[in-house]
Coordinates of C-alpha atoms and ligand atoms in Angstrom, one line a residue:
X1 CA 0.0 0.0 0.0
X2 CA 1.8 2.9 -0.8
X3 CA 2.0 6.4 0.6
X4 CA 1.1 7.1 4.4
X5 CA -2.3 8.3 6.1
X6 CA -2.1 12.2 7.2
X7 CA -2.0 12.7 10.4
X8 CA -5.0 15.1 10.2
X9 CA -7.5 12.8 8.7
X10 CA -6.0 10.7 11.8
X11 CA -7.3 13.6 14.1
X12 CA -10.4 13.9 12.4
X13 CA -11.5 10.2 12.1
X14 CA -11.1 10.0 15.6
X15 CA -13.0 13.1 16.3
X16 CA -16.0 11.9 14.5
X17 CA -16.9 8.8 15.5
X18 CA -17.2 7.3 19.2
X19 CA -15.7 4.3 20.6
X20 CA -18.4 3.4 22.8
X21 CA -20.6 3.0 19.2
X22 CA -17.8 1.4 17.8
X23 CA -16.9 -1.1 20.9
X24 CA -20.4 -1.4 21.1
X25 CA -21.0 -2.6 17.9
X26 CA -18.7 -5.2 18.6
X27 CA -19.6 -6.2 22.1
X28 CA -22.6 -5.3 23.7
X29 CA -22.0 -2.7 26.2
X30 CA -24.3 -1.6 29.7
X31 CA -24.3 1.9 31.0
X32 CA -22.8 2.0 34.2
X33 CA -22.7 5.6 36.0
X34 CA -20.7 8.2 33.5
X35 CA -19.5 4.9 31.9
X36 CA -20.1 1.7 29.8
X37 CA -19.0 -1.8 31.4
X38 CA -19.0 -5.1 29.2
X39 CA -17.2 -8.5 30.1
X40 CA -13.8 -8.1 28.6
X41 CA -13.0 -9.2 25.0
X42 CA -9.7 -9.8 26.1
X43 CA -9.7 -12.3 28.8
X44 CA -12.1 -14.5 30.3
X45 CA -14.1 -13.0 33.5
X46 CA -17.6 -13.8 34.7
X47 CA -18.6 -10.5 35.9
X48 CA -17.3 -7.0 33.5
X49 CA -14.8 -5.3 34.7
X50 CA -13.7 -3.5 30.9
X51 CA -15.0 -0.2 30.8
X52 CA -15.6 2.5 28.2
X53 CA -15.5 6.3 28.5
X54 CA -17.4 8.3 26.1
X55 CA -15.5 11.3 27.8
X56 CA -12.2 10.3 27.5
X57 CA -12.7 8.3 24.3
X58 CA -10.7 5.1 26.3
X59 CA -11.0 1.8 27.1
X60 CA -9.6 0.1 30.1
X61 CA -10.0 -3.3 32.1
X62 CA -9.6 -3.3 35.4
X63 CA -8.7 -7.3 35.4
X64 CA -6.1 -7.7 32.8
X65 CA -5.1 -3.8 31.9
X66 CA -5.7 -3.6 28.7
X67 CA -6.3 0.1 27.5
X68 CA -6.6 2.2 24.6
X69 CA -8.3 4.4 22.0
X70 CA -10.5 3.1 19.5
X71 CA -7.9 2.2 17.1
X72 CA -6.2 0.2 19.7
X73 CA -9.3 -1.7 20.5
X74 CA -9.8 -2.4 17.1
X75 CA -6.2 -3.0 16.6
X76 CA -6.4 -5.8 19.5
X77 CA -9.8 -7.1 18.9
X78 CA -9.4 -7.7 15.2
X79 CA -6.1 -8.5 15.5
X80 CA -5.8 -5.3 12.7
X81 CA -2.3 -3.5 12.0
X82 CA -2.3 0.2 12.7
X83 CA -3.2 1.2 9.2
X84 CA -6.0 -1.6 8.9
X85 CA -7.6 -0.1 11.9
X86 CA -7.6 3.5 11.0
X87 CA -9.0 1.9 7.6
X88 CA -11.7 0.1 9.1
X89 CA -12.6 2.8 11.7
X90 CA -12.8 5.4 8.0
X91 CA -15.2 2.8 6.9
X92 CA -17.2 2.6 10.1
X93 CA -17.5 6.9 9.6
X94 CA -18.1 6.5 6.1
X95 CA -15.2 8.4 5.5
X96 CA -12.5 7.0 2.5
X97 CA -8.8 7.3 3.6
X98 CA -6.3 9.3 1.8
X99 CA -3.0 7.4 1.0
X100 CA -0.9 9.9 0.0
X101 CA 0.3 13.2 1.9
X102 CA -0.3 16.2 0.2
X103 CA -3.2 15.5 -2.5
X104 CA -6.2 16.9 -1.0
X105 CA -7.8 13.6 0.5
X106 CA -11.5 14.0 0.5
X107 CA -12.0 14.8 -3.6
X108 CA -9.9 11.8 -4.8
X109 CA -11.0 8.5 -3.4
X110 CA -12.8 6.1 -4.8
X111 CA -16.1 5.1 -2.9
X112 CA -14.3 2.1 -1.3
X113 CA -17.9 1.2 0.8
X114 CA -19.9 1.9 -2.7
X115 CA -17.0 -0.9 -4.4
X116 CA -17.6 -3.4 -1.1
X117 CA -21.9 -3.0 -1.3
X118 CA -21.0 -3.3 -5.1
X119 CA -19.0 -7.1 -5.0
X120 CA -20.7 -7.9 -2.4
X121 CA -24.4 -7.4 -4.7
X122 CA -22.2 -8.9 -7.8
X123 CA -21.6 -11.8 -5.8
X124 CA -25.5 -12.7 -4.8
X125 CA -26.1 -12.0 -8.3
X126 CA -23.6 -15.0 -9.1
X127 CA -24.8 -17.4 -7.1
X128 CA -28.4 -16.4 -8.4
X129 CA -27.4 -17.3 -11.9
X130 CA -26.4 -20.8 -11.1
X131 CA -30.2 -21.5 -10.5
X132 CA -31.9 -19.3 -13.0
X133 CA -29.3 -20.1 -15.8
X134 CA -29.9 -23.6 -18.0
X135 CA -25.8 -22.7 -18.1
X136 CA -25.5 -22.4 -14.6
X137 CA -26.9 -26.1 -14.4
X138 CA -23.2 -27.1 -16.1
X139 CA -21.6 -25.1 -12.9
X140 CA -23.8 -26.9 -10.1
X141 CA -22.7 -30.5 -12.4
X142 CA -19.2 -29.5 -12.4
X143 CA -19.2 -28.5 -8.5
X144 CA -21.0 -32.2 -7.7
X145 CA -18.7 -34.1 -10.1
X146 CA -16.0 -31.9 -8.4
X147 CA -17.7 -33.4 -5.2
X148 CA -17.7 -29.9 -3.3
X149 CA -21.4 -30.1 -1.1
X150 CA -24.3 -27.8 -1.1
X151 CA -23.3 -26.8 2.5
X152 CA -19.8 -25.5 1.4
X153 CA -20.5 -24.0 -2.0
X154 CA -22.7 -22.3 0.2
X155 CA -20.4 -21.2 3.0
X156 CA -17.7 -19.9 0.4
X157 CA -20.1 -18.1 -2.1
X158 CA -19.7 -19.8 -5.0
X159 CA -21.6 -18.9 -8.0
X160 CA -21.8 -18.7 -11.7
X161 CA -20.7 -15.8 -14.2
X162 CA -22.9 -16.6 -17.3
X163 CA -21.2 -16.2 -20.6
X164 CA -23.3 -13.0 -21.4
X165 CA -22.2 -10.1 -19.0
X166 CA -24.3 -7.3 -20.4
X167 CA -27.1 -7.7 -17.5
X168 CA -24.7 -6.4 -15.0
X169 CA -24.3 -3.5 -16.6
X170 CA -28.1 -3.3 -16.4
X171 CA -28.3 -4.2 -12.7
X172 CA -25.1 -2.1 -11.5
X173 CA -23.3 1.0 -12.1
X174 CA -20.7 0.4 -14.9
X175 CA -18.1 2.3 -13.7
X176 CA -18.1 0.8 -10.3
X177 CA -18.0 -2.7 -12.0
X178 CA -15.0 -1.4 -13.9
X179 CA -13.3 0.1 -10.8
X180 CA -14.0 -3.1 -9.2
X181 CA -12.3 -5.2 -11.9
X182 CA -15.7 -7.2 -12.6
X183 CA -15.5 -5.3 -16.3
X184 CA -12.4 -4.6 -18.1
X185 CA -11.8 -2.2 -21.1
X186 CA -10.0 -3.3 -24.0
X187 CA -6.6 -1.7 -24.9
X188 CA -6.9 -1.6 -28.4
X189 CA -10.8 -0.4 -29.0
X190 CA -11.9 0.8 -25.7
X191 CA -14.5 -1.9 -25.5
X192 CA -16.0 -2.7 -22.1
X193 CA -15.9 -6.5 -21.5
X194 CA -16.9 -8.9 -19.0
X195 CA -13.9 -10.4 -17.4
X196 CA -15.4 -13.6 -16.0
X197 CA -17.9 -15.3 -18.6
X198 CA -19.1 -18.9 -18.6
X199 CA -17.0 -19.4 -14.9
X200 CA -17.8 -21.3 -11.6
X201 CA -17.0 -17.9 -9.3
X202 CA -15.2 -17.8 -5.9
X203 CA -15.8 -14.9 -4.2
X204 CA -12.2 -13.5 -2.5
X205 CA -12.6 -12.2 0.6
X206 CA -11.0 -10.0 3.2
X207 CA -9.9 -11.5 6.7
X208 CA -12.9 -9.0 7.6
X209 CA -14.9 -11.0 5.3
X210 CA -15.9 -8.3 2.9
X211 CA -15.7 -9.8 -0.6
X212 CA -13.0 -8.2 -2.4
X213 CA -12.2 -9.5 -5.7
X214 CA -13.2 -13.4 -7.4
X215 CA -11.2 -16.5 -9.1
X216 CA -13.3 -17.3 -11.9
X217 CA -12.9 -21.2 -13.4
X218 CA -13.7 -22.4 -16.4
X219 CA -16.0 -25.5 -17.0
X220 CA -13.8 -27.6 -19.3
X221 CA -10.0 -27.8 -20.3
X222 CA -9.9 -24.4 -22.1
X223 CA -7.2 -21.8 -20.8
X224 CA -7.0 -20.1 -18.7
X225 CA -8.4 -22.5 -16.3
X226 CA -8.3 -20.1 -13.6
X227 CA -9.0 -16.0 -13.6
X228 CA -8.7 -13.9 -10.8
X229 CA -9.8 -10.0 -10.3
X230 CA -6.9 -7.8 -11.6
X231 CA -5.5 -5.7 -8.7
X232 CA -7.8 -3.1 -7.7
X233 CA -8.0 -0.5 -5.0
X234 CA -9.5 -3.3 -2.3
X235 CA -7.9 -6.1 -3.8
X236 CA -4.2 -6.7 -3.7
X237 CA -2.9 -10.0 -4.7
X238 CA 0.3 -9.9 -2.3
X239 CA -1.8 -9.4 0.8
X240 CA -4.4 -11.7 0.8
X241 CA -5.0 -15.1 1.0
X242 CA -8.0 -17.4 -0.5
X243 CA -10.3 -19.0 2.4
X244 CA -8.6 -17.1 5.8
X245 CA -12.1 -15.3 6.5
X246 CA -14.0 -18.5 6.5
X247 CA -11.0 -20.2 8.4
X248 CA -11.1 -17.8 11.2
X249 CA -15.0 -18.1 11.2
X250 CA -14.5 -21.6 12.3
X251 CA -11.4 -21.2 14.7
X252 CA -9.8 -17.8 15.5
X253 CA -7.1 -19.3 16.8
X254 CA -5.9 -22.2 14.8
X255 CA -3.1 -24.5 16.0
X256 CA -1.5 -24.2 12.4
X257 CA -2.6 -23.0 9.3
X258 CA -2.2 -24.9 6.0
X259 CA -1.1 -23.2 2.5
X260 CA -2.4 -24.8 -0.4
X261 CA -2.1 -23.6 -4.0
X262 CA -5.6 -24.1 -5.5
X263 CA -9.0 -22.9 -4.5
X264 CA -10.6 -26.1 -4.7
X265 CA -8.1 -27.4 -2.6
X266 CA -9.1 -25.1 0.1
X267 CA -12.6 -26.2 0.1
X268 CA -12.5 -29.7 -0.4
X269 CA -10.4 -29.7 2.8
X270 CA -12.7 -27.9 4.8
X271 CA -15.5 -30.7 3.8
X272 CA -13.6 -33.2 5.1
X273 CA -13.2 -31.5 8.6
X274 CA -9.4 -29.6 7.5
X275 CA -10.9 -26.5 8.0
X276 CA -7.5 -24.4 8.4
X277 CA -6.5 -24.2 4.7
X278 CA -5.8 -21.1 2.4
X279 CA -4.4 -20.6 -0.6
X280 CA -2.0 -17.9 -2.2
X281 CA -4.2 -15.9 -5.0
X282 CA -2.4 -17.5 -7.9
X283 CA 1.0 -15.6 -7.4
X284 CA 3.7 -16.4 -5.0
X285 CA 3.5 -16.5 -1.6
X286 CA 4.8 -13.1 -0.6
X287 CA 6.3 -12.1 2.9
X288 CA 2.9 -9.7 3.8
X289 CA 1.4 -13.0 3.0
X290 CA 3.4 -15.4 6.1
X291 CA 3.7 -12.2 7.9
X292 CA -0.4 -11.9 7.9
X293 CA -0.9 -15.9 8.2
X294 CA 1.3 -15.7 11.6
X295 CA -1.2 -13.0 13.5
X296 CA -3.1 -16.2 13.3
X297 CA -1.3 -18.9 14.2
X298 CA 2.1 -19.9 15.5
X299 CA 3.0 -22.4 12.6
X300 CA 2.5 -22.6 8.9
X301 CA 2.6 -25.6 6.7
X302 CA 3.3 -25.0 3.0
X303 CA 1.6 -27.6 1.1
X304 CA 2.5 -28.3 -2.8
X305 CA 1.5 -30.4 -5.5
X306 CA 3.9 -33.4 -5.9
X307 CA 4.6 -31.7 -9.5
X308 CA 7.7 -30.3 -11.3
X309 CA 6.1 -26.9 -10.3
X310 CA 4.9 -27.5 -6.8
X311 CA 8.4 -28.3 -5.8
X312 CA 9.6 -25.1 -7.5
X313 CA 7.1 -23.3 -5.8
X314 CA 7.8 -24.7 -2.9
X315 CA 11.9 -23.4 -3.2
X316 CA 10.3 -20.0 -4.9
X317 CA 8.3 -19.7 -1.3
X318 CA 11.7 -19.7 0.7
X319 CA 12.7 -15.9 -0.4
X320 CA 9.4 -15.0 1.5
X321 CA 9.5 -17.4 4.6
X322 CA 13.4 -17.1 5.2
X323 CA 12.7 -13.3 6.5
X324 CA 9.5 -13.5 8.5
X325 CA 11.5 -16.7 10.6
X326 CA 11.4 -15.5 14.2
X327 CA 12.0 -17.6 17.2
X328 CA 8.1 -18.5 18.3
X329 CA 7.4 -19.2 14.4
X330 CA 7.8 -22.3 13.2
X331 CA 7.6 -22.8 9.1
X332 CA 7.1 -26.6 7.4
X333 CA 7.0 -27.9 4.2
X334 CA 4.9 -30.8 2.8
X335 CA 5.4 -31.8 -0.6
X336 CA 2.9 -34.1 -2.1
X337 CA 3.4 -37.3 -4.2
X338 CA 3.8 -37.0 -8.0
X339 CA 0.0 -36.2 -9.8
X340 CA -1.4 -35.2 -6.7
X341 CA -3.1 -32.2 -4.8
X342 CA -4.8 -32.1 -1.4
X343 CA -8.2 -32.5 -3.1
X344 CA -7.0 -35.7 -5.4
X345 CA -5.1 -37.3 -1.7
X346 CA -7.4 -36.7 0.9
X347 CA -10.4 -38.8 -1.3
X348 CA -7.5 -41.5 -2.2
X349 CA -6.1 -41.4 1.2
X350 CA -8.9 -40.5 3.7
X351 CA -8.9 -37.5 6.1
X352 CA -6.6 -39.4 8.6
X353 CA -3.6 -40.6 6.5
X354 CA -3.9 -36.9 5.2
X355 CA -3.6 -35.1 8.9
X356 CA -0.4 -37.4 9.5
X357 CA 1.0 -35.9 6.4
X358 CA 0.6 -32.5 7.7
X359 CA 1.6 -33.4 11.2
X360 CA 4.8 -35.3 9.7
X361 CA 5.4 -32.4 7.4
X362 CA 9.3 -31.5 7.1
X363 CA 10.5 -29.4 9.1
X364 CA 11.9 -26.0 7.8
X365 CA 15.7 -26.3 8.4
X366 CA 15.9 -30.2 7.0
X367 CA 13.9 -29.1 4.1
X368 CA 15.9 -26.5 3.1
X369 CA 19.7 -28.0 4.0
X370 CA 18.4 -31.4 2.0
X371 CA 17.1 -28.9 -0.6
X372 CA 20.4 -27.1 -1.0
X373 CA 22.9 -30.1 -0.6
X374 CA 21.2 -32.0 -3.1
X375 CA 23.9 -32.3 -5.6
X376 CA 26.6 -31.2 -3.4
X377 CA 29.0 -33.7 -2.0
X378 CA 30.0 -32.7 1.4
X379 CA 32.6 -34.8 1.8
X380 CA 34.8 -32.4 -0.5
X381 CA 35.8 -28.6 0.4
X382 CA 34.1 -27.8 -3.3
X383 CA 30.8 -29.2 -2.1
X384 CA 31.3 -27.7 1.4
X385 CA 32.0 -24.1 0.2
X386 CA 28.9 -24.4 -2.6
X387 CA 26.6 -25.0 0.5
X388 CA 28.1 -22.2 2.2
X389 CA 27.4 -20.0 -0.6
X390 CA 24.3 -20.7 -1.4
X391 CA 22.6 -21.2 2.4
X392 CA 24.4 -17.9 3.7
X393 CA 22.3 -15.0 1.5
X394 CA 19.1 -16.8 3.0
X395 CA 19.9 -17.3 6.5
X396 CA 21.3 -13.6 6.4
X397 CA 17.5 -12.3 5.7
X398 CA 16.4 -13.7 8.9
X399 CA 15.4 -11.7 11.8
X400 CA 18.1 -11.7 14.3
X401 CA 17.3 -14.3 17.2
X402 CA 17.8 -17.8 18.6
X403 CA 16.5 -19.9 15.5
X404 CA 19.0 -17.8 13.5
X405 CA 21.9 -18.5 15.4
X406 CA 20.9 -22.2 15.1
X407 CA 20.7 -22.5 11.3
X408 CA 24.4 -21.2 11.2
X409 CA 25.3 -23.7 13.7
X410 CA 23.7 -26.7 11.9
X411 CA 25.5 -25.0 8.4
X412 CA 28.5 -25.0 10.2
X413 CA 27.8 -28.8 11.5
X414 CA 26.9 -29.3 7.8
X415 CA 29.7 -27.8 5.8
X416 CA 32.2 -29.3 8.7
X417 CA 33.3 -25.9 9.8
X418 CA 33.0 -23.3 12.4
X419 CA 31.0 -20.1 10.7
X420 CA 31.1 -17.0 13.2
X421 CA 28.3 -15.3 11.2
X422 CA 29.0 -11.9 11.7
X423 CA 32.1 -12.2 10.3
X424 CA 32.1 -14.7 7.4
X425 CA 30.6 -13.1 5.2
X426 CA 31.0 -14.6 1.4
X427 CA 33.3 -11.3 0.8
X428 CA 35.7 -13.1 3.3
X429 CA 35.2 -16.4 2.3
X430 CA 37.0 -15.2 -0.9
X431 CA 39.7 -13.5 0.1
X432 CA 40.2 -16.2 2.7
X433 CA 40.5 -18.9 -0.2
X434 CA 42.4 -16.3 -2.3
X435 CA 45.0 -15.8 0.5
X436 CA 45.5 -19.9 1.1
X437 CA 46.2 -19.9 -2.8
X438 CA 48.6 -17.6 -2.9
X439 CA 50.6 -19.3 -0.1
X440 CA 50.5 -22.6 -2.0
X441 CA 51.9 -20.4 -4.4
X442 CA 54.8 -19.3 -2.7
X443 CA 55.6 -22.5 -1.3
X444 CA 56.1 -23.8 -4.5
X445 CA 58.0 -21.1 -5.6
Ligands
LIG501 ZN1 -9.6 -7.8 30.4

């Protein structure tokens, strides 16, 4: 997200709306004297001792001290970043934020609570079609041959985009559907199109659970299989995941949560009782990505498709893990046999034999040293140096800490040397080797 929120509109959000509506609207609060008194949302009492002062616009428990303004308590209670709050307090005031310091912030926004009603009305209007449509009869046939249930098509939206797009142009304001990525325009004529025609529609939302953007797939073989919203001003591929709203719906706090590359996937896993799946919005994982995933839970498992690509997926995902590795996080990866996905194994396997695999995933450290030595041979220097080399720019980008230190000890352990990290860097590793040379030199001079 780029450019930062004035302080002013800051000032002024906070001004304009009251916490005790917005605390309210999130747990029922009691007038109590001058204040407001509810059972704290932040630990578990049986009689209330959080209280809420319209006067002083604060929040405090008297049991386990939490305290704060409204952005705080939003901050803590939707487990929000500082900017997310402010966001979703701007959208509570009906106010849209300004991103960038200077431009005068109340002309230029776009209507981001006119774009949410807006995919939020597109999508009903998709899952509409696959009843009224004779086409939308081929979705429902391909979701049951799929095997996905009533009950979950249901809980994650799905619907149909029928191959003619023109009626939402009747039904909604076209340049809100544009805005919102639902239309395109062509480069070359300025022709409005539909982007998602003839498509079994997932609705993408927000951890918030505001739909933000769709994955559109097609019915048959023809390419691209899967279409997702382009990046619009709610939807940003790098920060969101596929399926986390509907995860933390089920468990807020889930012992681990599992990444998975495909849609499908997601849901299929949920019907068989693996509710803790997302999935990456067909681009890499990113580092806002794990970093967003581990507000959640204290462990990740990245899951990939036994395939030439899942495995380089699952290498590609290391640049984002490697610098979001701090001590109370733990990271695994669980590669899939060849021709499979989580959908295709857990029917072949059962939901058991499929929870073993994730609770016997590989850890992160022997993935990525077995990964890395593979065609190394560590009995020579050669093969010990290579290792060096190639595990040191990684282990570098982690945050400093306990887990960090380890993984240069089992690198040392591995390449059958001691590495003092702070000071072998690969710059000295050369001239090391470049000052042992020239001594073999002299000696044979
Ligand atoms: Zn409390």
């Amino acid at each position: 997200m780029s450019g930062r929120i004035p302080k002013e509109f800051i000032s002024e959000l906070l001004m304009r709306v009251d916490i005790v509506d917005v605390i309210n609207s999130h747990v029922p609060l009691k007038k109590s004297g001058a204040n407001y008194v509810a059972r704290c949302p932040f630990h578990l009492e049986k009689t209330p001792s959080f209280s809420v002062s319209r006067k002083k616009q604060f929040f405090h428990c008297f049991g386990c001290g939490a305290s704060g303004n409204v952005i705080g308590f939003l901050m803590d209670f939707n487990r929000l970043d500082f900017v997310e709050a402010v966001e979703d307090l701007a959208l509570f005031a009906g106010l849209p934020v300004p991103k960038e310091e200077g431009q005068g912030y109340r002309a230029n926004l776009p209507k981001l609570n006119e774009l949410q009603a807006l995919l939020a009305s597109v999508a009903e209007y998709y899952i509409e079609q696959l009843r009224v449509q004779q086409a939308g009869k081929q979705a429902v046939a391909y979701l049951k041959k799929r095997g996905i249930n009533s009950q979950y098509a249901t809980e994650y939206k799905l619907g149909y985009a029928p191959f003619e797009w023109q009626e939402l142009t009747e039904k909604f304001n076209q340049d809100l559907l544009l805005m919102a990525g639902v239309l395109g325009v062509n480069d070359d004529d300025n022709r409005v199109y539909g982007r998602f025609r003839h498509r079994v529609m997932f609705p993408i939302r927000s951890k918030r659970g505001n739909v933000i953007g769709f994955g559109g797939r097609v019915l048959d073989d023809s390419m691209p299989k899967y279409l997702n919203s382009p990046e619009t001003v709610l939807f940003h591929k790098s920060q969101e995941v596929y399926g986390l709203y509907e995860l933390l719906a089920r468990n807020a706090k889930p012992l681990r949560i599992l990444v998975v590359e495909g849609y499908m996937d997601v849901i299929a896993l949920a019907q068989f009782g693996v509710g803790y799946a997302v999935a990456a919005l067909g681009t890499a994982l990113t580092e806002q990505h794990i970093n967003l995933l581990f507000r959640f839970s204290a462990e990740i498992v990245l899951c990939f498709d036994g395939d030439k690509a899942g495995r380089m997926a699952a290498w590609k995902a290391m640049d984002a893990v490697f610098p979001c590795l701090k001590d109370d996080r733990q990271v695994k990866v669980m590669l899939l046999p060849l021709e499979h996905d989580p959908d295709s194994i857990i029917r072949v396997e059962g939901v058991n034999a499929f929870v073993l695999r994730v609770e016997q995933a590989t850890v992160l450290s022997d993935y990525f040293f077995a990964q890395l030595s593979e065609h190394l041979d560590l009995a020579t220097v050669e093969g010990c140096s290579q290792l060096t080399l190639k595990a040191e720019p990684y282990l570098q980008k982690m945050p400093d800490g306990l887990l960090k230190d380890m993984m240069f000890q089992r690198l040392g352990q591995l390449a059958n040397f001691k590495v003092a990290r702070k000071k072998l860097t690969v710059k000295n590793l050369n001239k090391k080797k470049r000052i042992s040379c020239s001594r073999i030199g002299q000696a044979f001079s």
